[in-house]
Amino acid sequence: MIARYIALKTDMVHSRNLAERNEIQELFFKAADRINADYGSCFESGFIVTHGDEAQALIRIEAATSLYPIIEALVEMMAPVELRFGLGCGTLNTKVQKMAIGMDGKAWLNAKQAIDMARKSHRMVCFRGFPADWEQGVESLVNLLLFLHQRWTPEQLKAIRKIRCGQTQTAVAKIFNVTEAAISKRLSAAGWHQYEDGREALFKLFAKAILTDES
């Protein structure tokens, strides 16, 4: 069976118009290092900045459930700079490299088409090369979740990060020296519970993609 991979491409939206571009590019390099440190086991070829405002990685198909956490982490690390993503599933025509550069094949072609479509359609994420019915639903859900995520305030995000790490609302309230009701209000205003429901549904859809690939 010919191995299939998921190629991920990302770039900054309106990067040439950004103020303090050098500092933002340096932040992008640091984000790439952090992604490789946290998600290295998911990559067939490591995440690398190919230009000052573009980066890419080659992800193992069995690590598909890590796709959204990787995107989510990049969005949070680069905020308020906006990113767009293209994800392409397919094979390679060339040898796998340690870092995601110097390769060719259907996975990369699909990723290029996906990010071009994201640019044209003003979406944050597009997919290509996956089963059509799966692709449409997942693409819509990912963009909806990221739309919600982008609207979190810094205070909401700080509380959400603590909750993600397993802290209770009572503990988070003590950390930020506010009432538990205030934390509950932040989470509700952020749509946190609905976001988590959507995130869980997304993981199940990615797991289904893995099973489909193995069948």
GROMACS .gro file of C-alpha atoms in nm:
model
  215
    1MET     CA    1   0.000   0.000   0.000
    2ILE     CA    2   0.136   0.342  -0.099
    3ALA     CA    3   0.188   0.566   0.204
    4ARG     CA    4  -0.033   0.872   0.228
    5TYR     CA    5   0.038   1.185   0.430
    6ILE     CA    6  -0.119   1.517   0.524
    7ALA     CA    7   0.074   1.821   0.405
    8LEU     CA    8   0.008   2.138   0.604
    9LYS     CA    9   0.082   2.483   0.466
   10THR     CA   10   0.026   2.809   0.651
   11ASP     CA   11   0.094   3.176   0.586
   12MET     CA   12   0.022   3.512   0.742
   13VAL     CA   13  -0.273   3.712   0.611
   14HIS     CA   14  -0.171   4.054   0.469
   15SER     CA   15   0.183   3.994   0.594
   16ARG     CA   16   0.337   4.274   0.387
   17ASN     CA   17   0.111   4.527   0.555
   18LEU     CA   18   0.204   4.425   0.909
   19ALA     CA   19   0.382   4.673   1.131
   20GLU     CA   20   0.697   4.545   1.307
   21ARG     CA   21   0.730   4.273   1.044
   22ASN     CA   22   1.078   4.164   1.157
   23GLU     CA   23   0.954   4.103   1.512
   24ILE     CA   24   0.654   3.908   1.382
   25GLN     CA   25   0.877   3.691   1.163
   26GLU     CA   26   1.096   3.617   1.464
   27LEU     CA   27   0.783   3.518   1.657
   28PHE     CA   28   0.694   3.285   1.367
   29PHE     CA   29   1.031   3.108   1.396
   30LYS     CA   30   0.980   3.067   1.771
   31ALA     CA   31   0.630   2.930   1.712
   32ALA     CA   32   0.774   2.676   1.466
   33ASP     CA   33   1.026   2.560   1.727
   34ARG     CA   34   0.750   2.523   1.985
   35ILE     CA   35   0.527   2.327   1.746
   36ASN     CA   36   0.812   2.087   1.668
   37ALA     CA   37   0.881   2.044   2.039
   38ASP     CA   38   0.518   1.980   2.131
   39TYR     CA   39   0.400   1.783   1.825
   40GLY     CA   40   0.720   1.636   1.681
   41SER     CA   41   0.591   1.279   1.708
   42CYS     CA   42   0.304   1.370   1.472
   43PHE     CA   43   0.534   1.485   1.192
   44GLU     CA   44   0.687   1.276   0.917
   45SER     CA   45   0.880   1.591   0.823
   46GLY     CA   46   0.922   1.872   1.073
   47PHE     CA   47   0.745   2.209   1.073
   48ILE     CA   48   0.966   2.467   0.905
   49VAL     CA   49   0.939   2.834   0.807
   50THR     CA   50   1.008   2.833   0.432
   51HIS     CA   51   0.976   3.209   0.384
   52GLY     CA   52   0.940   3.485   0.639
   53ASP     CA   53   0.562   3.452   0.638
   54GLU     CA   54   0.507   3.090   0.523
   55ALA     CA   55   0.563   2.754   0.690
   56GLN     CA   56   0.478   2.389   0.634
   57ALA     CA   57   0.496   2.036   0.775
   58LEU     CA   58   0.424   1.680   0.667
   59ILE     CA   59   0.197   1.497   0.911
   60ARG     CA   60   0.153   1.123   0.952
   61ILE     CA   61  -0.197   1.013   0.853
   62GLU     CA   62  -0.236   0.830   1.185
   63ALA     CA   63  -0.175   1.162   1.365
   64ALA     CA   64  -0.471   1.333   1.195
   65THR     CA   65  -0.641   1.394   1.531
   66SER     CA   66  -0.357   1.634   1.615
   67LEU     CA   67  -0.428   1.858   1.315
   68TYR     CA   68  -0.668   2.091   1.492
   69PRO     CA   69  -0.459   2.125   1.812
   70ILE     CA   70  -0.159   2.218   1.591
   71ILE     CA   71  -0.364   2.482   1.407
   72GLU     CA   72  -0.513   2.605   1.734
   73ALA     CA   73  -0.169   2.637   1.895
   74LEU     CA   74  -0.030   2.832   1.600
   75VAL     CA   75  -0.328   3.068   1.600
   76GLU     CA   76  -0.282   3.136   1.971
   77MET     CA   77   0.094   3.184   1.951
   78MET     CA   78   0.073   3.423   1.655
   79ALA     CA   79  -0.228   3.629   1.771
   80PRO     CA   80  -0.325   3.895   1.680
   81VAL     CA   81  -0.159   3.813   1.345
   82GLU     CA   82  -0.406   3.615   1.134
   83LEU     CA   83  -0.303   3.289   0.970
   84ARG     CA   84  -0.456   3.083   0.692
   85PHE     CA   85  -0.404   2.710   0.639
   86GLY     CA   86  -0.417   2.460   0.357
   87LEU     CA   87  -0.423   2.086   0.427
   88GLY     CA   88  -0.370   1.833   0.152
   89CYS     CA   89  -0.392   1.456   0.175
   90GLY     CA   90  -0.204   1.236  -0.070
   91THR     CA   91   0.114   1.055  -0.162
   92LEU     CA   92   0.471   1.171  -0.223
   93ASN     CA   93   0.675   1.144  -0.541
   94THR     CA   94   1.002   1.213  -0.362
   95LYS     CA   95   1.192   1.088  -0.061
   96VAL     CA   96   1.072   1.199   0.282
   97GLN     CA   97   1.296   1.469   0.429
   98LYS     CA   98   1.368   1.541   0.795
   99MET     CA   99   1.220   1.889   0.759
  100ALA     CA  100   0.926   1.967   0.532
  101ILE     CA  101   1.112   2.111   0.236
  102GLY     CA  102   1.242   1.973  -0.094
  103MET     CA  103   0.955   1.729  -0.152
  104ASP     CA  104   0.689   1.686  -0.417
  105GLY     CA  105   0.375   1.482  -0.469
  106LYS     CA  106  -0.003   1.480  -0.451
  107ALA     CA  107  -0.010   1.573  -0.081
  108TRP     CA  108   0.182   1.896  -0.149
  109LEU     CA  109  -0.017   1.974  -0.463
  110ASN     CA  110  -0.341   1.937  -0.267
  111ALA     CA  111  -0.208   2.153   0.018
  112LYS     CA  112  -0.111   2.425  -0.232
  113GLN     CA  113  -0.457   2.415  -0.389
  114ALA     CA  114  -0.614   2.424  -0.042
  115ILE     CA  115  -0.426   2.732   0.078
  116ASP     CA  116  -0.490   2.907  -0.254
  117MET     CA  117  -0.861   2.838  -0.209
  118ALA     CA  118  -0.847   2.966   0.151
  119ARG     CA  119  -0.690   3.286   0.021
  120LYS     CA  120  -0.950   3.334  -0.254
  121SER     CA  121  -1.250   3.246  -0.038
  122HIS     CA  122  -1.131   3.440   0.271
  123ARG     CA  123  -1.147   3.127   0.487
  124MET     CA  124  -0.894   3.038   0.753
  125VAL     CA  125  -0.866   2.672   0.652
  126CYS     CA  126  -0.932   2.464   0.342
  127PHE     CA  127  -0.884   2.092   0.280
  128ARG     CA  128  -0.809   1.901  -0.041
  129GLY     CA  129  -0.755   1.533  -0.120
  130PHE     CA  130  -0.983   1.394   0.151
  131PRO     CA  131  -1.317   1.215   0.087
  132ALA     CA  132  -1.552   1.483  -0.050
  133ASP     CA  133  -1.838   1.438   0.199
  134TRP     CA  134  -1.596   1.429   0.495
  135GLU     CA  135  -1.394   1.723   0.363
  136GLN     CA  136  -1.689   1.960   0.333
  137GLY     CA  137  -1.820   1.894   0.683
  138VAL     CA  138  -1.481   1.910   0.854
  139GLU     CA  139  -1.377   2.224   0.669
  140SER     CA  140  -1.697   2.400   0.777
  141LEU     CA  141  -1.659   2.290   1.139
  142VAL     CA  142  -1.291   2.392   1.162
  143ASN     CA  143  -1.363   2.737   1.021
  144LEU     CA  144  -1.658   2.781   1.256
  145LEU     CA  145  -1.449   2.688   1.560
  146LEU     CA  146  -1.167   2.922   1.459
  147PHE     CA  147  -1.416   3.202   1.394
  148LEU     CA  148  -1.534   3.162   1.753
  149HIS     CA  149  -1.179   3.125   1.886
  150GLN     CA  150  -1.064   3.452   1.726
  151ARG     CA  151  -1.326   3.644   1.918
  152TRP     CA  152  -1.210   3.542   2.264
  153THR     CA  153  -1.079   3.827   2.475
  154PRO     CA  154  -0.738   3.794   2.645
  155GLU     CA  155  -0.915   3.741   2.979
  156GLN     CA  156  -1.133   3.466   2.834
  157LEU     CA  157  -0.834   3.293   2.674
  158LYS     CA  158  -0.636   3.302   3.000
  159ALA     CA  159  -0.923   3.134   3.184
  160ILE     CA  160  -0.975   2.880   2.906
  161ARG     CA  161  -0.607   2.783   2.907
  162LYS     CA  162  -0.628   2.705   3.279
  163ILE     CA  163  -0.947   2.502   3.234
  164ARG     CA  164  -0.782   2.310   2.948
  165CYS     CA  165  -0.500   2.214   3.184
  166GLY     CA  166  -0.751   2.050   3.418
  167GLN     CA  167  -0.802   2.334   3.665
  168THR     CA  168  -1.148   2.371   3.817
  169GLN     CA  169  -1.338   2.698   3.790
  170THR     CA  170  -1.287   2.743   4.164
  171ALA     CA  171  -0.910   2.708   4.126
  172VAL     CA  172  -0.900   2.941   3.826
  173ALA     CA  173  -1.099   3.202   4.018
  174LYS     CA  174  -0.839   3.194   4.296
  175ILE     CA  175  -0.551   3.226   4.046
  176PHE     CA  176  -0.701   3.541   3.894
  177ASN     CA  177  -0.837   3.673   4.225
  178VAL     CA  178  -1.196   3.690   4.101
  179THR     CA  179  -1.516   3.511   4.195
  180GLU     CA  180  -1.608   3.172   4.055
  181ALA     CA  181  -1.915   3.340   3.905
  182ALA     CA  182  -1.686   3.576   3.713
  183ILE     CA  183  -1.496   3.282   3.563
  184SER     CA  184  -1.822   3.109   3.474
  185LYS     CA  185  -1.937   3.428   3.303
  186ARG     CA  186  -1.613   3.451   3.102
  187LEU     CA  187  -1.649   3.092   2.983
  188SER     CA  188  -2.014   3.138   2.891
  189ALA     CA  189  -1.946   3.462   2.703
  190ALA     CA  190  -1.668   3.285   2.511
  191GLY     CA  191  -1.901   3.002   2.413
  192TRP     CA  192  -1.647   2.768   2.571
  193HIS     CA  193  -1.879   2.472   2.631
  194GLN     CA  194  -2.015   2.485   2.275
  195TYR     CA  195  -1.660   2.520   2.144
  196GLU     CA  196  -1.549   2.211   2.335
  197ASP     CA  197  -1.848   2.013   2.203
  198GLY     CA  198  -1.749   2.110   1.849
  199ARG     CA  199  -1.385   2.029   1.916
  200GLU     CA  200  -1.476   1.682   2.044
  201ALA     CA  201  -1.691   1.620   1.736
  202LEU     CA  202  -1.399   1.728   1.519
  203PHE     CA  203  -1.163   1.479   1.683
  204LYS     CA  204  -1.411   1.200   1.608
  205LEU     CA  205  -1.428   1.307   1.244
  206PHE     CA  206  -1.048   1.307   1.216
  207ALA     CA  207  -1.038   0.962   1.378
  208LYS     CA  208  -1.290   0.846   1.116
  209ALA     CA  209  -1.055   0.974   0.845
  210ILE     CA  210  -0.778   0.754   0.987
  211LEU     CA  211  -1.003   0.447   0.986
  212THR     CA  212  -1.113   0.523   0.629
  213ASP     CA  213  -0.750   0.544   0.520
  214GLU     CA  214  -0.672   0.207   0.679
  215SER     CA  215  -0.967   0.027   0.521
   0.00000   0.00000   0.00000
